[in-house]
Amino acid sequence: MISECKDSNLPYKRRIINKKECLFDNKESLKDIFRIVNQAIKNFNHRLSEVPLQLRVRTFEAVTLLQEIVIALSDEFSENCKFAKYKRFVLRLNGYQFLIKKLDKNNMPMNIKTKNCTFINNQVMGSLFNDDPDYHNAVEPLLYIGYKKSKFGVIGDLSVVYIDENKLQWTISEKDLNVTNNIESDQYEQSNVRIQPKVKQNKDSQRRAN
């Protein structure tokens, strides 16, 4: 289904999809994607341990993590990977295009607001591949393969998110795919657990309790 954007200044939109449809088309592929990205996170953590904190440049962690994910996905889906404008990595599978991005607490991609990002978050056609007619004219929906970083620096909580009209429409998590025994996600969740301080009782309240 192709429709015009509500904003008349934007071109035609990509095919509109719902979560159920996406799961039907991609369930096994998404399991592979989560498995591969989780392995990439392990590789990233290993590389991170090799570089002392005081010697890391400003973008070292973000660039290294993205590079590990790109390498891992390219190894598995070599025929389906492409770099778009501004070297944005895209995985094209089953009539969908997947991007990679860090997510905020609301599952929104942490993008610097640009015209191109506005096009992506409004599912607009032709914004990524102006040099490739096959991609430029594609109506394939855009989704983010997203990850989060806990307050203690643990990477995890993988999900696929669908953004349209610049708003989160739905997400697919590893739990939706019945993926279990995921060490990375478990570590992320544990790192975000808030430990409640113990409340000391004064002597009078202890006596009354006895």
Coordinates of C-alpha atoms in Angstrom, one line a residue:
M1 CA 0.0 0.0 0.0
I2 CA 1.5 3.3 -1.1
S3 CA 0.0 6.6 0.2
E4 CA 0.8 10.2 0.1
C5 CA 2.5 11.8 3.2
K6 CA 0.4 14.0 5.4
D7 CA 3.1 16.6 4.9
S8 CA 2.6 17.7 1.3
N9 CA 6.3 18.7 1.1
L10 CA 7.3 15.0 1.4
P11 CA 7.2 12.5 -1.5
Y12 CA 5.2 9.3 -1.5
K13 CA 5.4 6.9 1.5
R14 CA 6.6 3.3 1.6
R15 CA 4.4 0.3 2.2
I16 CA 2.7 0.5 5.5
I17 CA 3.0 -2.6 7.7
N18 CA 1.9 -3.8 11.1
K19 CA 3.7 -6.0 13.7
K20 CA 1.8 -9.1 12.9
E21 CA 2.7 -8.9 9.2
C22 CA 6.3 -8.2 9.9
L23 CA 6.6 -11.2 12.2
F24 CA 4.9 -13.4 9.6
D25 CA 7.4 -12.3 6.9
N26 CA 10.6 -12.2 9.0
K27 CA 10.3 -14.4 12.1
E28 CA 13.2 -16.7 11.3
S29 CA 15.3 -14.0 9.8
L30 CA 14.8 -11.8 12.9
K31 CA 16.0 -14.7 15.1
D32 CA 19.1 -14.9 13.0
I33 CA 19.6 -11.1 13.2
F34 CA 19.3 -11.1 17.0
R35 CA 21.7 -14.0 17.3
I36 CA 24.2 -12.3 15.0
V37 CA 24.0 -8.9 16.7
N38 CA 24.4 -10.5 20.1
Q39 CA 27.5 -12.2 19.0
A40 CA 28.7 -8.9 17.6
I41 CA 28.2 -7.3 21.0
K42 CA 30.3 -10.1 22.6
N43 CA 33.1 -9.2 20.0
F44 CA 32.7 -5.6 20.8
N45 CA 33.1 -6.2 24.6
H46 CA 36.3 -8.2 23.9
R47 CA 37.7 -5.3 21.8
L48 CA 36.7 -2.8 24.4
S49 CA 38.6 -4.7 27.1
E50 CA 41.8 -4.4 25.0
V51 CA 41.8 -0.6 25.0
P52 CA 42.3 1.2 28.3
L53 CA 39.6 3.7 29.1
Q54 CA 42.0 6.7 29.2
L55 CA 43.2 5.9 25.7
R56 CA 39.8 5.7 24.0
V57 CA 38.9 8.5 21.5
R58 CA 35.5 10.2 21.8
T59 CA 33.6 8.0 19.3
F60 CA 35.6 4.8 19.8
E61 CA 32.8 2.8 21.5
A62 CA 30.0 3.8 19.1
V63 CA 32.1 3.3 16.0
T64 CA 33.6 0.0 17.2
L65 CA 30.2 -1.4 18.1
L66 CA 28.6 -0.4 14.8
Q67 CA 31.6 -1.9 12.9
E68 CA 31.3 -5.2 14.7
I69 CA 27.6 -5.4 13.9
V70 CA 28.1 -4.5 10.2
I71 CA 30.9 -7.1 9.9
A72 CA 28.8 -9.8 11.5
L73 CA 25.6 -9.1 9.4
S74 CA 27.7 -8.8 6.2
D75 CA 29.3 -12.2 6.9
E76 CA 25.9 -13.8 7.2
F77 CA 23.9 -11.8 4.6
S78 CA 26.6 -10.7 2.1
E79 CA 24.2 -10.4 -0.8
N80 CA 21.7 -8.3 1.1
C81 CA 23.9 -5.6 2.5
K82 CA 24.6 -2.1 1.1
F83 CA 25.8 1.2 2.2
A84 CA 23.4 4.1 1.6
K85 CA 24.0 7.8 1.6
Y86 CA 26.4 9.0 4.3
K87 CA 27.7 5.4 4.7
R88 CA 24.5 4.3 6.4
F89 CA 24.4 0.5 6.5
V90 CA 21.3 -1.2 5.2
L91 CA 20.3 -4.8 5.4
R92 CA 17.6 -5.7 2.8
L93 CA 15.6 -8.9 3.5
N94 CA 12.2 -10.3 2.6
G95 CA 10.9 -7.0 1.2
Y96 CA 12.1 -4.9 4.2
Q97 CA 15.1 -2.6 4.8
F98 CA 16.8 -2.7 8.2
L99 CA 19.0 0.1 9.6
I100 CA 21.1 0.0 12.8
K101 CA 20.7 2.5 15.6
K102 CA 21.1 3.1 19.3
L103 CA 17.7 3.6 21.0
D104 CA 16.6 5.9 23.8
K105 CA 14.5 4.8 26.8
N106 CA 11.3 5.4 24.6
N107 CA 12.6 3.0 21.9
M108 CA 13.2 6.0 19.5
P109 CA 16.4 6.1 17.4
M110 CA 19.0 8.5 18.8
N111 CA 19.4 10.5 15.5
I112 CA 20.6 14.0 15.0
K113 CA 17.6 15.6 13.3
T114 CA 18.2 16.0 9.6
K115 CA 16.1 16.0 6.5
N116 CA 17.2 12.5 5.7
C117 CA 16.3 11.2 9.2
T118 CA 12.9 13.0 8.9
F119 CA 12.3 11.0 5.6
I120 CA 13.3 7.8 7.3
N121 CA 11.0 8.3 10.3
N122 CA 8.1 9.1 8.1
Q123 CA 8.7 6.1 5.8
V124 CA 9.3 8.2 2.8
M125 CA 10.4 6.7 -0.5
G126 CA 13.7 7.6 -2.3
S127 CA 15.6 9.2 0.6
L128 CA 18.4 6.7 1.0
F129 CA 19.6 5.5 -2.4
N130 CA 19.5 8.4 -4.9
D131 CA 22.3 6.7 -6.9
D132 CA 20.5 3.3 -7.2
P133 CA 17.1 3.3 -9.0
D134 CA 16.3 -0.2 -7.6
Y135 CA 16.5 1.1 -4.1
H136 CA 15.4 4.6 -4.8
N137 CA 12.0 3.5 -6.1
A138 CA 11.5 0.8 -3.5
V139 CA 8.4 0.8 -1.3
E140 CA 10.0 -1.5 1.2
P141 CA 9.3 -0.4 4.8
L142 CA 12.3 0.8 6.9
L143 CA 12.9 -0.7 10.3
Y144 CA 15.6 -0.1 12.9
I145 CA 17.6 -2.9 14.5
G146 CA 18.0 -1.1 17.8
Y147 CA 20.0 -1.6 21.0
K148 CA 20.3 0.2 24.3
K149 CA 23.0 1.1 26.7
S150 CA 22.4 0.8 30.4
K151 CA 23.5 3.4 33.0
F152 CA 26.4 1.1 33.7
G153 CA 27.5 0.9 30.1
V154 CA 26.1 -2.6 29.3
I155 CA 24.9 -3.0 25.7
G156 CA 21.7 -5.1 25.1
D157 CA 17.9 -5.1 25.1
L158 CA 17.8 -5.7 21.3
S159 CA 14.6 -4.9 19.4
V160 CA 13.3 -4.1 16.0
V161 CA 11.3 -0.9 15.9
Y162 CA 9.0 0.6 13.3
I163 CA 8.8 4.4 13.1
D164 CA 6.2 6.3 11.1
E165 CA 4.8 9.9 11.3
N166 CA 7.9 10.4 13.4
K167 CA 6.4 8.3 16.2
L168 CA 7.1 4.8 17.5
Q169 CA 4.4 2.5 16.0
W170 CA 5.5 -0.9 17.4
T171 CA 8.5 -3.0 18.4
I172 CA 9.6 -6.6 18.2
S173 CA 11.8 -7.9 21.0
E174 CA 13.6 -11.2 21.5
K175 CA 10.8 -12.3 23.7
D176 CA 8.3 -11.9 20.8
L177 CA 10.4 -14.5 19.0
N178 CA 10.7 -16.8 22.0
V179 CA 14.5 -16.3 22.1
T180 CA 15.8 -17.6 25.5
N181 CA 19.1 -17.8 27.3
N182 CA 20.3 -14.5 26.0
I183 CA 23.3 -13.5 28.1
E184 CA 23.6 -10.0 26.7
S185 CA 19.9 -9.1 27.4
D186 CA 20.1 -10.6 30.9
Q187 CA 23.2 -8.6 31.7
Y188 CA 21.5 -5.4 30.4
E189 CA 18.4 -5.9 32.5
Q190 CA 20.5 -6.8 35.6
S191 CA 22.6 -3.6 35.1
N192 CA 19.5 -1.5 35.2
V193 CA 18.1 -3.0 38.4
R194 CA 17.9 -0.4 41.1
I195 CA 19.0 -1.7 44.5
Q196 CA 16.7 -0.5 47.3
P197 CA 18.6 0.7 50.4
K198 CA 17.8 -1.1 53.6
V199 CA 15.9 1.0 56.1
K200 CA 17.3 0.9 59.6
Q201 CA 14.9 0.7 62.4
N202 CA 15.5 2.7 65.6
K203 CA 15.6 0.9 68.9
D204 CA 12.1 2.2 69.9
S205 CA 10.4 0.7 66.8
Q206 CA 12.3 -2.5 67.3
R207 CA 11.0 -2.8 70.9
R208 CA 7.4 -2.1 69.8
A209 CA 7.8 -4.8 67.1
N210 CA 8.8 -7.3 69.8

